[in-house]
């Protein structure tokens, strides 16, 4: 510590550190010593302050020189590195192509995923003060358990708004419906609408571009259209003030809103005034009708947690009687609107929606694919290290230190990565539409140029460069010149082991991806082929929007259709298979004890069961002669409903009385076998069927397979004759059902693409590695051939190793894949068994592809003339 | 002909002049005494560095001294090559000046 005490009067530590970093160790003593001497001199003569100034001046005056020499020498070395890198690319074209194509494919995928994630995270963020917007939900506890709902009783919004000054604005919307819009003899269908308050447009940022911007929905019978729908109905005429008929009610168009941006979940085409919904019977304080979605915007600075506590007991204040009677508990809660797209509160806690799982799945998969590409790079670089060993040796002899060499090789990998990123951008541009189809969202390629995407791109490039370049750089720069230049350039055993591990990792990833894809294929096929409990083939559905048209004459309409011999069965109903039908509140009574139930309810006529080809377990179905009004016609239920109501057997159910809505007593006349009303993702739900002609909306026809086009013509003609002024609109039950699996189809498509990409990149790497290995073994192969090995021996010798790797990768990948898919399948009520066979399929595909890749190289090597390989010895 | 630069020339001459005591601080002070200009250390080290690489000067490590915080002085000595370079530039100077009219008395205005 002798020196330290002397240092007290010396130059500041900071300067010392700067010097230490700037100059080599040898020079440090001299420079620091000189400076110190001059500094002390200066301090003695001119004082401490002047001495400091002196030091700073010295420091600053050296900067131009440093910069100059850095640029000059740095530039010279950079030119050299760049030249060598390009020469290396050029010398080994195959490896460069393998590296860069793999990396650019991976890059393109990751960049797409970057845009995808960004897109989903940006949802609904464009609303002003979105942080202050909340949805008011309700939590109920009863003997049916705890339920959380995002929709509420309709007076809740108004009550909150009137009693709490913390609320800046509240808005309610209710009842999404499918409007039949009629304007000057034209009928427009296939859109969706909702009943809303004007304040909805003050909370949400859906700008009103024409008409009344302040109070568009204040009067009854007013309606707002989106720009697209408005121009569809009115063409170029201004829609404001025009009268249209919506579901047979005359309404005035008061405003037009801008079309929605892509990053919102709203897709409603029209908004009808809340006043039209207000006098509906069920729009009161009634815990059973919680259909209104209530938005509130809190004032700035209000703590949502505290506010939630204040409002949570509102249901108790207004529905105390009902709660007591039904032994229920109900509380309001808030959930942030900004999380609406990715999360749901339906189970009481923040739970990810499908979009979020997509974000996770895709990000994970993207990283894996890029990792496969990085591994290619690492493997090929280290495998070929011996080729660069001499260069390293010479550079070291000339005076390069390790740091410089690491820099050089890192620079080379960054060069590859940057070229790949550029190519990846081109690929992204080309494939964005294709990926968009797979994910069913509209992502614009141009979004990649936004500042945060560019930042993300840079981060990806740097990360990829580091991952793929760091190890090879250290590996390559390690060579000792003495050893290398003597000519001993064989790769070390350590490098080989690592390479094996890396290849096995690559193949493990591809095996997992393969397993996932195969299981998905299997599950989707299973769902599509599974017998639904009824016959879905050759059934055509005609939708009718003017319900009254069918209420009285559905019978004659059916007969008209059935007059054609190609149409064998016909029935009218309120719903169609594949689409959920509404719930109905029913109280059942067993031994005098009542219990509440909410089965799904379908309204249909007496031919429906025959049409679907479903069997009865007990009792009878509706009979044409015995149906009168809905309450006296009785109720047909399915097996699940019978269990739900608490009956021990179907026979017990028949003849029992249940109470619709809690008061109207109805007799159960029959129990049917269970059948799937919707897709196999969901369990078969309890279903009750009633005969209510007022609610019939569809006519379903059973077609003969012969003369389809003729029959279709007949149906269309008949339709126009029977329902003049209506647009002929039809669909097929089986097609409708297949649509239910669109989400799964999409996932399968996505995974197939990604898996193929992964396998492709991994094989590229394997191809390169095998080519190199075979090249290195040329002499060995030559000697073996001379000593009598057959071509077969040689091919087996070479491929054996790679086959081993693939098998190990499979063994590792199987349990992981099994676990992942087990989890995925849990979401489905009816699922395929994973089975043993898929593991062998994965193994066979993996082995097949890997061996094909290697075999090409192996055969080429085995067939080559040994003389060629050995003549230089 | 490959001549040394002016700053290199000045430094070589000063090293010769200083003899045994030629190290960074002294060189800088001597430059100040002779020219009246304050040179930064950086502007001394750069030519010194170049001279060392060209082997016109030789650097030797001296004893550590307390006024330098215990660090050694590094003394410079002009080598034979350095002397040769000085002789060359001196000859060149002479050549340049020969035949030039007497600038002390001449007046071009």
mmCIF file of N, CA and C in Angstrom, chain A residues 100-101 104-105 107-108 418-428:
data_model
loop_
_atom_site.group_PDB
_atom_site.id
_atom_site.type_symbol
_atom_site.label_atom_id
_atom_site.label_comp_id
_atom_site.label_asym_id
_atom_site.label_seq_id
_atom_site.Cartn_x
_atom_site.Cartn_y
_atom_site.Cartn_z
ATOM 1 N N UNK A 100 -27.006 -19.060 -44.835
ATOM 2 C CA UNK A 100 -27.808 -17.860 -45.062
ATOM 3 C C UNK A 100 -29.250 -18.209 -45.379
ATOM 4 N N UNK A 101 -29.472 -19.289 -46.138
ATOM 5 C CA UNK A 101 -30.874 -19.610 -46.430
ATOM 6 C C UNK A 101 -31.591 -20.032 -45.158
ATOM 7 N N UNK A 104 -32.177 -16.928 -43.088
ATOM 8 C CA UNK A 104 -33.155 -15.972 -43.603
ATOM 9 C C UNK A 104 -34.574 -16.528 -43.512
ATOM 10 N N UNK A 105 -34.728 -17.848 -43.669
ATOM 11 C CA UNK A 105 -36.056 -18.431 -43.474
ATOM 12 C C UNK A 105 -36.516 -18.218 -42.032
ATOM 13 N N UNK A 107 -35.433 -16.025 -39.974
ATOM 14 C CA UNK A 107 -35.616 -14.582 -39.789
ATOM 15 C C UNK A 107 -36.995 -14.137 -40.270
ATOM 16 N N UNK A 108 -37.373 -14.602 -41.466
ATOM 17 C CA UNK A 108 -38.662 -14.191 -42.031
ATOM 18 C C UNK A 108 -39.782 -14.595 -41.085
ATOM 19 N N UNK A 418 -26.826 -10.247 -40.990
ATOM 20 C CA UNK A 418 -27.398 -9.051 -41.607
ATOM 21 C C UNK A 418 -27.863 -9.352 -43.035
ATOM 22 N N UNK A 419 -27.055 -10.126 -43.762
ATOM 23 C CA UNK A 419 -27.496 -10.526 -45.108
ATOM 24 C C UNK A 419 -28.790 -11.332 -44.995
ATOM 25 N N UNK A 420 -28.822 -12.256 -44.004
ATOM 26 C CA UNK A 420 -30.021 -13.073 -43.825
ATOM 27 C C UNK A 420 -31.212 -12.222 -43.470
ATOM 28 N N UNK A 421 -30.988 -11.212 -42.624
ATOM 29 C CA UNK A 421 -32.108 -10.356 -42.234
ATOM 30 C C UNK A 421 -32.660 -9.639 -43.455
ATOM 31 N N UNK A 422 -31.759 -9.180 -44.322
ATOM 32 C CA UNK A 422 -32.218 -8.494 -45.527
ATOM 33 C C UNK A 422 -33.028 -9.451 -46.398
ATOM 34 N N UNK A 423 -32.499 -10.675 -46.569
ATOM 35 C CA UNK A 423 -33.247 -11.664 -47.348
ATOM 36 C C UNK A 423 -34.558 -12.027 -46.649
ATOM 37 N N UNK A 424 -34.467 -12.106 -45.309
ATOM 38 C CA UNK A 424 -35.657 -12.417 -44.525
ATOM 39 C C UNK A 424 -36.744 -11.389 -44.754
ATOM 40 N N UNK A 425 -36.352 -10.128 -44.867
ATOM 41 C CA UNK A 425 -37.334 -9.069 -45.130
ATOM 42 C C UNK A 425 -37.995 -9.282 -46.490
ATOM 43 N N UNK A 426 -37.169 -9.677 -47.456
ATOM 44 C CA UNK A 426 -37.740 -9.950 -48.777
ATOM 45 C C UNK A 426 -38.741 -11.100 -48.690
ATOM 46 N N UNK A 427 -38.322 -12.176 -47.984
ATOM 47 C CA UNK A 427 -39.215 -13.325 -47.821
ATOM 48 C C UNK A 427 -40.495 -12.919 -47.100
ATOM 49 N N UNK A 428 -40.325 -12.097 -46.081
ATOM 50 C CA UNK A 428 -41.484 -11.641 -45.315
ATOM 51 C C UNK A 428 -42.458 -10.909 -46.236
#
